[in-house]
XYZ file of C-alpha atoms in Angstrom:
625
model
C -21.480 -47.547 -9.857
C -19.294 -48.881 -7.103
C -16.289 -46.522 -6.345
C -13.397 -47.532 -3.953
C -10.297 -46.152 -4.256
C -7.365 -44.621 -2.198
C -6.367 -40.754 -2.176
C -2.570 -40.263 -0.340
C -1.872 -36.172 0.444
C 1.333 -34.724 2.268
C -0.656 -32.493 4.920
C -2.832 -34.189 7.379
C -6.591 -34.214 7.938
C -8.804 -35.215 10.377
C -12.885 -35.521 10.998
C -14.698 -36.395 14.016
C -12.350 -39.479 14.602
C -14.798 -42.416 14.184
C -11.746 -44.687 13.925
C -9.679 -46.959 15.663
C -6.195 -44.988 16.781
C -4.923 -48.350 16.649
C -2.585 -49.524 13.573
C -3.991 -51.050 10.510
C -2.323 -54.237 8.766
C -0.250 -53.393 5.626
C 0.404 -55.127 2.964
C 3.367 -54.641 0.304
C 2.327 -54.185 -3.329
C 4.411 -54.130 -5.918
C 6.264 -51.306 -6.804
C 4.894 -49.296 -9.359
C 5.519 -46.303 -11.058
C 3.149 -42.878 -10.461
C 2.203 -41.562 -13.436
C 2.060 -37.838 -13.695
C -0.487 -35.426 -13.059
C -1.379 -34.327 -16.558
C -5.401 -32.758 -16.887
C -7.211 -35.381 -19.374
C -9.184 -33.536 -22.352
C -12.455 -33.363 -21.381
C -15.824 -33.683 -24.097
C -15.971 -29.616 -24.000
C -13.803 -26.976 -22.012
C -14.808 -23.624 -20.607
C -12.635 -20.558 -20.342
C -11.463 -21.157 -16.904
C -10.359 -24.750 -18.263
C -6.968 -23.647 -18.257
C -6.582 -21.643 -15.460
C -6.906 -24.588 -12.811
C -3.256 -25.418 -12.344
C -2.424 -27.681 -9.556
C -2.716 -24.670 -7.342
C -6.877 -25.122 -7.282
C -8.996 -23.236 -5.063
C -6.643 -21.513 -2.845
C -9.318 -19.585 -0.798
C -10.371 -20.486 2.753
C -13.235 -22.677 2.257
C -15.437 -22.219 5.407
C -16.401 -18.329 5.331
C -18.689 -18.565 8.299
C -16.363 -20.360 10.500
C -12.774 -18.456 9.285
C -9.731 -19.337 11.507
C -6.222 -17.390 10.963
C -3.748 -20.663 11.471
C -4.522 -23.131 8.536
C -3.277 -24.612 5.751
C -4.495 -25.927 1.991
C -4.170 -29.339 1.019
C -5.412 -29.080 -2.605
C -3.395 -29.791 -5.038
C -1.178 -32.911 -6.703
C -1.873 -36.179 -4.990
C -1.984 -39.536 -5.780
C -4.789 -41.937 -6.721
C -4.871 -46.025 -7.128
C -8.162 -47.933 -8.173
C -9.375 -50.398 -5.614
C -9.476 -52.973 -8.358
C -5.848 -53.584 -7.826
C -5.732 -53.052 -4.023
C -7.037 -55.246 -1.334
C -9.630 -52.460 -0.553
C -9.956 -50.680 3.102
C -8.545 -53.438 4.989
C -4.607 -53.756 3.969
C -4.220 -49.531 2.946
C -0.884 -49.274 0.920
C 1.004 -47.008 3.385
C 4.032 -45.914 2.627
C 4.345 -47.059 -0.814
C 3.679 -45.072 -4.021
C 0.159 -45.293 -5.985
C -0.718 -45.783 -9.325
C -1.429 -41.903 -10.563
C -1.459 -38.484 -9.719
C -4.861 -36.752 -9.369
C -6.083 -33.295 -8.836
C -8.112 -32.685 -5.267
C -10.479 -31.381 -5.193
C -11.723 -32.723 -8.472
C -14.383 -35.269 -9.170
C -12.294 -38.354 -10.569
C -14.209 -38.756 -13.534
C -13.700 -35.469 -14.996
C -11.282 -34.352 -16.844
C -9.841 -32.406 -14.542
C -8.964 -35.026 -12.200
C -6.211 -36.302 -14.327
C -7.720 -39.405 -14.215
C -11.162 -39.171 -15.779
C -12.248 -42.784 -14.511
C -15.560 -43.876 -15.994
C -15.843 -46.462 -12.921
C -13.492 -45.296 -9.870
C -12.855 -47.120 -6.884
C -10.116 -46.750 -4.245
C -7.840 -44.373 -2.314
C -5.834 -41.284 -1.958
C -2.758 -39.872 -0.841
C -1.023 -36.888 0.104
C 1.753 -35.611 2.499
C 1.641 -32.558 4.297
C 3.891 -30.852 7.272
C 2.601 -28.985 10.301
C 4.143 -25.763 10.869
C 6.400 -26.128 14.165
C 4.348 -22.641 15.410
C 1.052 -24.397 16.197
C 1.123 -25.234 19.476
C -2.491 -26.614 19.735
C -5.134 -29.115 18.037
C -4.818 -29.971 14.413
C -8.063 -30.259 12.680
C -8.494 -31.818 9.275
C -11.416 -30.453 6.864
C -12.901 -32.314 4.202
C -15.310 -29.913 2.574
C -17.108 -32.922 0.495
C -15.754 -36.463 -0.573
C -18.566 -38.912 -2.608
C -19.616 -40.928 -0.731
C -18.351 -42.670 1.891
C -14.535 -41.972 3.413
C -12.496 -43.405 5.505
C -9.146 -41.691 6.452
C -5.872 -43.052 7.739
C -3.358 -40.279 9.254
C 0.366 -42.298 9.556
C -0.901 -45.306 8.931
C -3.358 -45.497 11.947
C -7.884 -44.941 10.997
C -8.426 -41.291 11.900
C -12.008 -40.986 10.886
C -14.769 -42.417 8.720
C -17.537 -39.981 7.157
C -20.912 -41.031 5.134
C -22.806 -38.395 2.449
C -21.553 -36.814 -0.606
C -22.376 -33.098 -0.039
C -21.355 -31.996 3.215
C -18.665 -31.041 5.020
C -16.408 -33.095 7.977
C -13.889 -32.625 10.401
C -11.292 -35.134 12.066
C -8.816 -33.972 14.704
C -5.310 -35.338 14.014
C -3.637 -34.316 16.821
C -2.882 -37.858 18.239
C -2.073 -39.169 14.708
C 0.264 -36.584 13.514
C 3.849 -35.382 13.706
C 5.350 -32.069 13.649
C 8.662 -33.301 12.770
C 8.467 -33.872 9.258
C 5.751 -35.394 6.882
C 2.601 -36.909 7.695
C 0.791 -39.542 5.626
C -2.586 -38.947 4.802
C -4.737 -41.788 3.134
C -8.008 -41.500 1.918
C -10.815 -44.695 1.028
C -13.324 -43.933 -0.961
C -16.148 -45.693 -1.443
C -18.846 -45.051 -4.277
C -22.117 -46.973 -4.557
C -23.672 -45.181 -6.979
C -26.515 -47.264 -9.101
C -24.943 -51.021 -7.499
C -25.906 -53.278 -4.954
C -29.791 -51.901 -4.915
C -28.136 -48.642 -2.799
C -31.047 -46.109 -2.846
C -28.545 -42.923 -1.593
C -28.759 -38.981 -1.777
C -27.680 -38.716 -5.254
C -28.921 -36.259 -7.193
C -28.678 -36.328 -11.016
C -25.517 -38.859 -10.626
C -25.446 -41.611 -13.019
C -23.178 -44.509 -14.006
C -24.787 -44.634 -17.203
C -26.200 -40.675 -18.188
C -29.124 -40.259 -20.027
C -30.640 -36.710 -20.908
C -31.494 -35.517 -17.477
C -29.379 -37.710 -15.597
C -25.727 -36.888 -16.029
C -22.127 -37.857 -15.393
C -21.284 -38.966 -11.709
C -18.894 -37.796 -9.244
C -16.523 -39.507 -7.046
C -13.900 -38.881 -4.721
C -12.786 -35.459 -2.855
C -14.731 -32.764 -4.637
C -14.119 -30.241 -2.474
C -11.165 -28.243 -0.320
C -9.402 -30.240 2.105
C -7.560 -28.124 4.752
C -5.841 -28.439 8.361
C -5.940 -25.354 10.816
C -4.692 -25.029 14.429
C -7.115 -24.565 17.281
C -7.350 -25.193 20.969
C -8.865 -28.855 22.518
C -12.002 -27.073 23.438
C -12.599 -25.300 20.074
C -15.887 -24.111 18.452
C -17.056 -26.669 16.139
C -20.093 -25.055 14.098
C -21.878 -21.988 15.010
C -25.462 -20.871 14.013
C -26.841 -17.223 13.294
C -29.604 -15.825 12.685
C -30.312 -12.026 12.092
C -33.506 -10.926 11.562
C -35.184 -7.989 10.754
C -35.761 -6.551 13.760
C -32.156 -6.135 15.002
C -32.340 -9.681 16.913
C -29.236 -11.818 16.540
C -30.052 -15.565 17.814
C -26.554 -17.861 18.185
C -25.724 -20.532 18.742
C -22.337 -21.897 19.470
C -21.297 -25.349 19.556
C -18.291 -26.190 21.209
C -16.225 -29.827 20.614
C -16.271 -30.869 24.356
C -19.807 -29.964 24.692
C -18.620 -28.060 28.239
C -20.196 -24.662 28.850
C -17.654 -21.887 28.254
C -17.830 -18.497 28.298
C -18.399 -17.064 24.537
C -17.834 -13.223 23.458
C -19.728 -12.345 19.947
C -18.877 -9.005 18.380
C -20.864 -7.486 15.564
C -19.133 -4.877 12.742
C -20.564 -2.732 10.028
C -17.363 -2.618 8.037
C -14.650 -1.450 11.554
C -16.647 0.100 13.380
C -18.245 -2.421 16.181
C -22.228 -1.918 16.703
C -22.496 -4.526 19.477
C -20.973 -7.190 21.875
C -22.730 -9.374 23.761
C -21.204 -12.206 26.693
C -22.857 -15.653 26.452
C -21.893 -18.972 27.166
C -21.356 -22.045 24.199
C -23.597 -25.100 24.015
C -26.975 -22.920 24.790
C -28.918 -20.675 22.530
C -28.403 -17.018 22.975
C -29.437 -13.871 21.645
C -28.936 -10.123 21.610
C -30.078 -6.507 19.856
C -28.299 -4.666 17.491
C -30.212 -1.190 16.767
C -30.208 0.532 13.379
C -29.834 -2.722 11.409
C -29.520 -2.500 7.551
C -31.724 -4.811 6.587
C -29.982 -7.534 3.697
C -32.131 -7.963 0.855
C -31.553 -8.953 -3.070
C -31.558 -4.802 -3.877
C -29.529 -4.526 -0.848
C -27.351 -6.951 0.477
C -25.340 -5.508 3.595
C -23.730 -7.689 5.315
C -22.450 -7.461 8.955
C -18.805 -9.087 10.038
C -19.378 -11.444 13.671
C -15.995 -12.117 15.721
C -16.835 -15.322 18.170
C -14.440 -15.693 20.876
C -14.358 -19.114 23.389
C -11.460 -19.444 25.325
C -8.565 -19.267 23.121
C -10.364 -19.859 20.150
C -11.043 -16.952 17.862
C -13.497 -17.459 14.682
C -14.560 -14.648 11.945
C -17.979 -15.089 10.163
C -20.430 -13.070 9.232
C -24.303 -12.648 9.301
C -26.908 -10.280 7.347
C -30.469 -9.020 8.551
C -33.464 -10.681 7.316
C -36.728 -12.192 8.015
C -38.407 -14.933 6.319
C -41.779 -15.447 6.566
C -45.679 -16.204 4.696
C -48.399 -13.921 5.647
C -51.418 -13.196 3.798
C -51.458 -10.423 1.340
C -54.820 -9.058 -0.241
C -56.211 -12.694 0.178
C -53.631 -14.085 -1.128
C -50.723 -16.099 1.150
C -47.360 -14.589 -0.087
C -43.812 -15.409 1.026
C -42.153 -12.367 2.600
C -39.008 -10.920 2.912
C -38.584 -8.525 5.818
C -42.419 -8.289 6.027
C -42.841 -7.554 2.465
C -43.996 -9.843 -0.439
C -41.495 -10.680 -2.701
C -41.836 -12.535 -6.195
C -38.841 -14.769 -6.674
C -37.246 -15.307 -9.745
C -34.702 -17.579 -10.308
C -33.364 -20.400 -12.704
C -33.159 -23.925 -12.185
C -29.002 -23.969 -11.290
C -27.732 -27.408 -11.083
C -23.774 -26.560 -10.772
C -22.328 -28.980 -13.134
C -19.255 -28.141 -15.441
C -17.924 -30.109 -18.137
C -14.250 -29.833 -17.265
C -15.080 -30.595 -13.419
C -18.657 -31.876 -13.411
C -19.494 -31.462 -9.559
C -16.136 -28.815 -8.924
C -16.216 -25.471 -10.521
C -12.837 -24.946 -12.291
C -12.386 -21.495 -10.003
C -14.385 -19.495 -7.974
C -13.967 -16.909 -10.458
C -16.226 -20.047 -12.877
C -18.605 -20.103 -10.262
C -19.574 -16.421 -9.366
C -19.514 -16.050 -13.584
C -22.624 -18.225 -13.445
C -24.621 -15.740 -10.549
C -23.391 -12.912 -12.226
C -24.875 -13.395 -14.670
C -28.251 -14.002 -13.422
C -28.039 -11.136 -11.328
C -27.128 -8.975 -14.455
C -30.435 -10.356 -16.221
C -32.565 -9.568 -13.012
C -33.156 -12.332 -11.415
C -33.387 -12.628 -8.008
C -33.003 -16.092 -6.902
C -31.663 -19.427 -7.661
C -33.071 -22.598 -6.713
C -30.059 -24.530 -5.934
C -31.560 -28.073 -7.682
C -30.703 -31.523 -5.716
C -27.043 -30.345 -5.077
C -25.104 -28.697 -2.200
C -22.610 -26.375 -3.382
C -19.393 -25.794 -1.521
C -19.619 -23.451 1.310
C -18.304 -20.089 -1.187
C -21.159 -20.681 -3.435
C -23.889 -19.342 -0.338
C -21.310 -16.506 0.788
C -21.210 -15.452 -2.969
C -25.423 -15.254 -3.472
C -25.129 -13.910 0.433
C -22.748 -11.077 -1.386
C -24.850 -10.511 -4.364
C -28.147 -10.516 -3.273
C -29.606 -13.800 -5.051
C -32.123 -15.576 -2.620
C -31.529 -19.439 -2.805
C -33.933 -22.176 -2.259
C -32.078 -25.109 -1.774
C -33.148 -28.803 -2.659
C -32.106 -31.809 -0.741
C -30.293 -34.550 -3.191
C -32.335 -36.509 -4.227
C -33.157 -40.478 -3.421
C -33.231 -41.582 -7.031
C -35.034 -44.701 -7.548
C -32.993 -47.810 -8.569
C -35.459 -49.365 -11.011
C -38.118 -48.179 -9.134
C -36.637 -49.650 -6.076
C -37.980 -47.128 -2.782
C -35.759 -46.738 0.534
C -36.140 -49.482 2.838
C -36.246 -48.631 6.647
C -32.564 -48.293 6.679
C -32.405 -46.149 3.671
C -34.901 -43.704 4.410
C -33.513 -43.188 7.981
C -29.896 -42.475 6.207
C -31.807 -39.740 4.093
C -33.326 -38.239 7.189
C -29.819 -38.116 8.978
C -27.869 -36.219 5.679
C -31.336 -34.209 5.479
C -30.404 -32.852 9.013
C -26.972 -32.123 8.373
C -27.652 -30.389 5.167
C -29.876 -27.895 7.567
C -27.078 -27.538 10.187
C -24.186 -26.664 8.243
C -26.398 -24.142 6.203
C -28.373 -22.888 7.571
C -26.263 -19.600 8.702
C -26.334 -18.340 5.031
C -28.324 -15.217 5.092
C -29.199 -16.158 1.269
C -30.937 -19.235 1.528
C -34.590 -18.580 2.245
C -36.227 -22.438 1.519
C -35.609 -26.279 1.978
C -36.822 -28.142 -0.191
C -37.072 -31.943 0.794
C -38.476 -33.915 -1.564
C -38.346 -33.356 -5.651
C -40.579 -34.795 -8.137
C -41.831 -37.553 -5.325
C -37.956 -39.280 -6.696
C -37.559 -41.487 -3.599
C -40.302 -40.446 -1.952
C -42.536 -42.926 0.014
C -46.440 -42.230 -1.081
C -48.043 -44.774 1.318
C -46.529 -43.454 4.909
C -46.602 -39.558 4.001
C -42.819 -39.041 5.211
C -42.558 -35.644 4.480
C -44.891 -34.634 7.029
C -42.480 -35.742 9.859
C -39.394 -34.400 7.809
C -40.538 -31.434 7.753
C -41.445 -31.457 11.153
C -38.055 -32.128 11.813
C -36.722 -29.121 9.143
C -38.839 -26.871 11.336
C -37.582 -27.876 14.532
C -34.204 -27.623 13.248
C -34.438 -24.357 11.434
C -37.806 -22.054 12.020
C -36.272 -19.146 10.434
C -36.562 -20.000 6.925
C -39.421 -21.918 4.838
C -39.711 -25.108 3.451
C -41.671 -26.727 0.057
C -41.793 -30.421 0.964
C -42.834 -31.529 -2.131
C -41.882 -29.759 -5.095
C -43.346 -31.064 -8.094
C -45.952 -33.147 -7.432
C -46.891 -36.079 -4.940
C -47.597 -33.525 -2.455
C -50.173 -34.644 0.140
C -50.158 -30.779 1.913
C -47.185 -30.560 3.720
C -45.162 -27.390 3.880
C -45.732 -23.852 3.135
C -45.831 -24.088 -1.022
C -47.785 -25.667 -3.331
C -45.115 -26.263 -5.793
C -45.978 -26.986 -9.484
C -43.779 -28.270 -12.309
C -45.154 -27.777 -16.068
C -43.140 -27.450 -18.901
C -43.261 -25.481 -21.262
C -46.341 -23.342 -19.653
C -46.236 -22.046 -16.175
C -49.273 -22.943 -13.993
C -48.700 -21.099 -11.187
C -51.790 -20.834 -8.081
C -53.873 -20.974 -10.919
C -56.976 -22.945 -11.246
C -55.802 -25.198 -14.025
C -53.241 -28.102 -13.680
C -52.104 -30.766 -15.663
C -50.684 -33.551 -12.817
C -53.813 -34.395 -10.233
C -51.416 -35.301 -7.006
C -50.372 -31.448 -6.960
C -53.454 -28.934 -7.836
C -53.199 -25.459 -6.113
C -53.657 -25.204 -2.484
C -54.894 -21.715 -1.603
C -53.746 -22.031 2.091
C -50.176 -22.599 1.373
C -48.050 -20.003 -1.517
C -48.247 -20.740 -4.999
C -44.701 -21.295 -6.533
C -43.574 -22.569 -10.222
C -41.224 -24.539 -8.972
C -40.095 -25.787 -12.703
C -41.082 -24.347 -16.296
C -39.688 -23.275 -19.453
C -36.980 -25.717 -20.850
C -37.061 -25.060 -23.892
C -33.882 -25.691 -26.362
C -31.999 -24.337 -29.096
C -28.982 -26.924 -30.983
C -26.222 -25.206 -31.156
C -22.919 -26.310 -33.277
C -20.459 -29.195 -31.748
C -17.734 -26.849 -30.746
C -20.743 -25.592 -27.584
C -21.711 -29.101 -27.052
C -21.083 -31.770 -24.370
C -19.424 -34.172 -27.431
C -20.296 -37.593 -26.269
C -22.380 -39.389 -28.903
C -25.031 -40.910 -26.078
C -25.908 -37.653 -24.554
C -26.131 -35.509 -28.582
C -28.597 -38.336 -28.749
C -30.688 -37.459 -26.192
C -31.007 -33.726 -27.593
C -34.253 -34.602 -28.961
C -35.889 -35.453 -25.644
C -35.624 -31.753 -24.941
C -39.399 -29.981 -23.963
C -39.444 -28.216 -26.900
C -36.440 -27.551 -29.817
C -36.746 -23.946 -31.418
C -34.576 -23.763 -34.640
C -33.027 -20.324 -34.070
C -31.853 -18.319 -30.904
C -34.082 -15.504 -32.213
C -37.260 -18.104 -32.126
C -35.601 -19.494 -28.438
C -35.772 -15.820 -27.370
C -40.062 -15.268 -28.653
C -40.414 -18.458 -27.058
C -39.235 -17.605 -23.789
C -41.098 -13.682 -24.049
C -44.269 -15.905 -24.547
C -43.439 -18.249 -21.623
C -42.900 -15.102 -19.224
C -45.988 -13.281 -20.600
C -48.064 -16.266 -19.704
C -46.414 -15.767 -15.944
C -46.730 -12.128 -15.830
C -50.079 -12.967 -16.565
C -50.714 -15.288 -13.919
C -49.513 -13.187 -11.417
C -52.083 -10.516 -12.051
C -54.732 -12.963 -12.765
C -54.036 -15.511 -9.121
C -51.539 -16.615 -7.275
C -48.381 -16.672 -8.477
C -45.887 -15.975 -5.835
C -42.342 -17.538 -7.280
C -41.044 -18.786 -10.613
C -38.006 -20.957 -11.528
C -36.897 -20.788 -15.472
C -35.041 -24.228 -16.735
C -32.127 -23.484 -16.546
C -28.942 -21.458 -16.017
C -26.996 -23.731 -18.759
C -26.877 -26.362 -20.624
C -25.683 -29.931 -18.743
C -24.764 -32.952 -20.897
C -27.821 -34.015 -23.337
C -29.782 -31.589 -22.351
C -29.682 -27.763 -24.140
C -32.199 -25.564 -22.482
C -30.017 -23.227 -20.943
C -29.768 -19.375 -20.525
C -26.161 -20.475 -21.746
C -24.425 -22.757 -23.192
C -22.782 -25.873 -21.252
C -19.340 -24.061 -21.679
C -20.699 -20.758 -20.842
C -19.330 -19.489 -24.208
C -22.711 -18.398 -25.745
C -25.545 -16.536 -23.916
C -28.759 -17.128 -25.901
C -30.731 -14.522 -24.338
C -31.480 -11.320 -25.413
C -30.486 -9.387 -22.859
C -32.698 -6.344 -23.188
C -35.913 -8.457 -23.747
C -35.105 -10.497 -20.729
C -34.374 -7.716 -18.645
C -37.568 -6.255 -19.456
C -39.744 -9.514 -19.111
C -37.923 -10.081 -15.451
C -38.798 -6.450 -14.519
C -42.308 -7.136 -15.981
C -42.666 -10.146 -13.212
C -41.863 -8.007 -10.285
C -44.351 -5.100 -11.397
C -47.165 -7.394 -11.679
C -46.345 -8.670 -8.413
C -46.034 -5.565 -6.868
C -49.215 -4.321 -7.973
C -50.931 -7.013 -6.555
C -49.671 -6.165 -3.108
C -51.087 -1.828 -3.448
């Protein structure tokens, strides 16, 4: 797929400004006439479908980094296909564009307005500053796929690569206060074109059973907020067990400046501590409750630099592997914990990559939690930044995949490639690394785009180490795993294999010195009727490539008792230290989820399941007396 396209918005944004301040050409198109924002009907709806508006996803985005001044930019703006544009170099300022799009929204769902099976070009918006901000005027993008470039007033703000994470451009110089404000987006998509081998995930122009519907465009909150010149630009925490808070606070000038950090349990202030930005601090908070899936306290953090003021908040927990009756175990807080958790890949059929509501995407966890699990392995997508706080407030561990380097027929990154992947691999372990839920990176998945001759995921995770030696990291989940990393991660479907001494794929048998984790099983399907199904006549094709079809949800349901007996079994017989079910819900062709793909129908029974999840964490424990 190659995506350009232009987004216009009224408010304006800005990221670190890559750009030239200087003017771009423009050149006159014809006029044309917007069409309306009207949401297109989508292959299957879910009950939040409705609900979006073109009010979506009013809540502050960045929960760890909060500010009090700022604004929302979602909403109605407008969208025109690079097709009939003459791409980044002549934007259309100041002139109206072909149709009105939802942001955030993926442009080829139905939510979008647009549904574009092949989108390419920009968009707009207008915004206003309120007259009361006196200082900077930083522009958020929480994700746009893949590549933006931004124009504030007709000048190039900012320019950001990689379609999961988060960016920033300050718009001060490019902005006015005294009315509206121009803000033009390019986006560029190369998805499957031009031999691109680029974090992608399960993206693709043309889906196929496991491989699903793309995403392009702003997919998640844009915003602007007020803040000083010399403002704090990300901040790291880490709380551990032992009381210890380690920060670090980075500011945008890079100058040392004083930094205040106060700690709450609920009002009441249990510590302060003076430090300066740009240099790693720490300090002791005494009779910490500790954050765990059974209990997950967390603590509110005020950061203070100058006259910036941020709220965020942290929880207490250590990660860590230690050996447990023989056996090397992943702990939590010094205690072996089995996690169990569910393949979650986060796509939606009325927003593929965007969750209709927050309300849509806590329904999914909720669930989960309500079943017992404990974890969810967050598979080769980043979620936007209220995903984390959410398992953070619930108590669900995540272990969180990098998106993968999918293979263009069999194409592997070249030099340039595989250094790209290594630079959005380091930013996905910056910007989340604060989440008190996430407890694993995992780099590589399935060996797709991996490089088998030079070993790079010994050096990557190196590098995820360096950057992060709080948490753990499975390097090669799957297979193609050469020893790096603290898990020996197994996929088997339907059967679990887990640290046992029987394997069906010979370039990932268990490793006794690193923790054994079933990092994929189950998958097995049930057909339900059309009105539950993703109705697009390529992917109901595709049903049949499921692991294993069972005829009725009461034979799905002995199926999956048998699947987690085998497990339980495991664990009391080696050594089993994790399990992840396939899958949370159905996506696309593929219908081996706990639920449906429209989260109308939950196949589980939820008495047996509760029961065989419990059954998991008793063999587990007993293994640790």
């Amino acid at each position: 797929m190659h995506l350009e396209g232009f987004f216009w918005v009224t408010p304006l944004l800005a990221a670190h400004a890559l750009g030239s301040p200087h003017p771009v050409p423009v050149h006159q198109y014809p006029a044309r006439q917007t069409t309306p924002y009207a949401p297109k009907q989508p292959p299957l709806t879910t009950p939040w479908t409705d609900k979006v508006g073109t009010n979506p996803w009013p809540e502050y985005p960045r929960p760890q980094l909060e500010r009090a001044d700022w604004q929302n930019l979602n909403g109605v703006w407008q969208y025109q296909n690079a097709a009939d544009l003459n791409a980044v170099d002549s934007p259309p300022f100041g002139q109206s564009l072909a149709q009105e799009v939802l942001v955030p929204s993926c442009l080829e769902s139905g939510l979008s307005g647009a549904a574009s099976p092949s989108v390419h070009g920009a968009v707009t918006t207008k915004f206003t500053v309120p007259t009361s901000w006196d200082q900077n005027v930083l522009l958020h993008f929480g994700a746009v796929d893949y590549e933006a470039t931004v124009f504030i007033n007709g000048k190039q703000a900012g320019f950001n690569r990689g379609g999961y994470f988060h960016f920033t451009v300050d718009a001060t110089e490019y902005i006015s206060k005294d009315g509206d404000n121009e803000l033009l987006v390019f986006v560029h998509d190369p998805t499957d074109s031009g031999g691109n081998v680029i974090p992608i995930g399960k993206q693709r122009i043309v889906p196929s059973h496991i491989f699903y519907t793309p995403c392009s465009g702003i997919w998640q909150s844009v915003w602007i907020e007020s803040a000083p010149e010399n403002h704090i630009d990300l901040l790291d925490l880490d709380a551990n067990m032992d009381g210890e808070v380690n920060i670090y606070v980075h500011s945008s000038t890079g100058a040392s400046t004083p930094v205040e950090v106060s700690v709450f349990d609920g009002e009441d202030e249990v510590a302060s501590h003076e430090g300066s930005s740009d240099e790693a601090f720490s300090f002791s908070v005494s009779d910490v409750k500790l954050w765990s899936p059974d209990s997950p306290t967390l603590y509110n953090v005020t950061v203070r630099m100058g006259d910036d003021e941020i709220q965020s908040y942290t929880g207490f927990r250590t990660i860590s592997k230690g050996e447990v009756n023989g056996v090397v175990r992943p702990l939590l807080n010094g205690e072996f914990t089995f996690m169990f958790g569910t393949l979650d890949q986060g796509y939606w059929p009325d927003g593929l990559y965007t969750a209709p509501t927050r309300e849509a995407m806590v329904y999914d966890l909720e669930v989960l939690k309500d079943l017992g699990f404990n974890m969810v392995r967050k598979h080769i997508k980043v979620e936007p930044a209220l995903f984390y706080r959410a398992c953070d407030e619930l108590g669900m561990l995540v272990i969180q995949d990098m998106p993968s380097l999918i293979p263009l027929q069999n194409v592997l990154p070249n030099e340039e490639q595989q250094t790209e992947f290594a630079r959005q691999l380091e930013v996905l372990i910056n910007q989340f690394k604060s989440f008190p839920s996430i407890v694993t990176w995992i780099i590589y998945n399935e060996g797709w785009g991996q490089l088998t001759d030079s070993h790079p995921e010994f050096g990557l995770t190196d590098r995820v180490r360096e950057l992060d030696p709080s948490r753990l990291i499975s390097s090669t989940s799957g297979w193609v795993d050469h020893g790096a990393g603290d898990f020996s991660d197994n996929h088997h479907y339907a059967n679990p294999q887990c640290g046992s001494p029987f394997y069906s794929n010979p370039s990932s048998p268990y490793d006794p010195s690193r923790i054994g984790l079933q990092g994929e099983f189950g998958g097995i399907g049930q057909n339900v009727s059309i009105e539950h199904l993703w109705n697009v006549q390529a992917a109901i094709d595709t049903v049949i490539e499921t692991y294993e079809l069972d005829e009725t949800v009461e034979a799905w349901n002995y199926r999956s008792h048998i699947l987690l007996g085998e497990l339980q079994d495991q664990i009391r017989r080696f050594a089993c230290s994790g399990g992840v079910w396939t899958q949370t819900t159905d996506v696309e062709g593929e219908v081996n989820g706990l639920m449906t793909y429209d989260r109308r129908v939950k196949r589980t029974d939820q008495e047996q399941w509760r029961a065989d999840i419990q059954g998991l964490y008793d063999a587990a424990a007993a293994r640790s007396e």
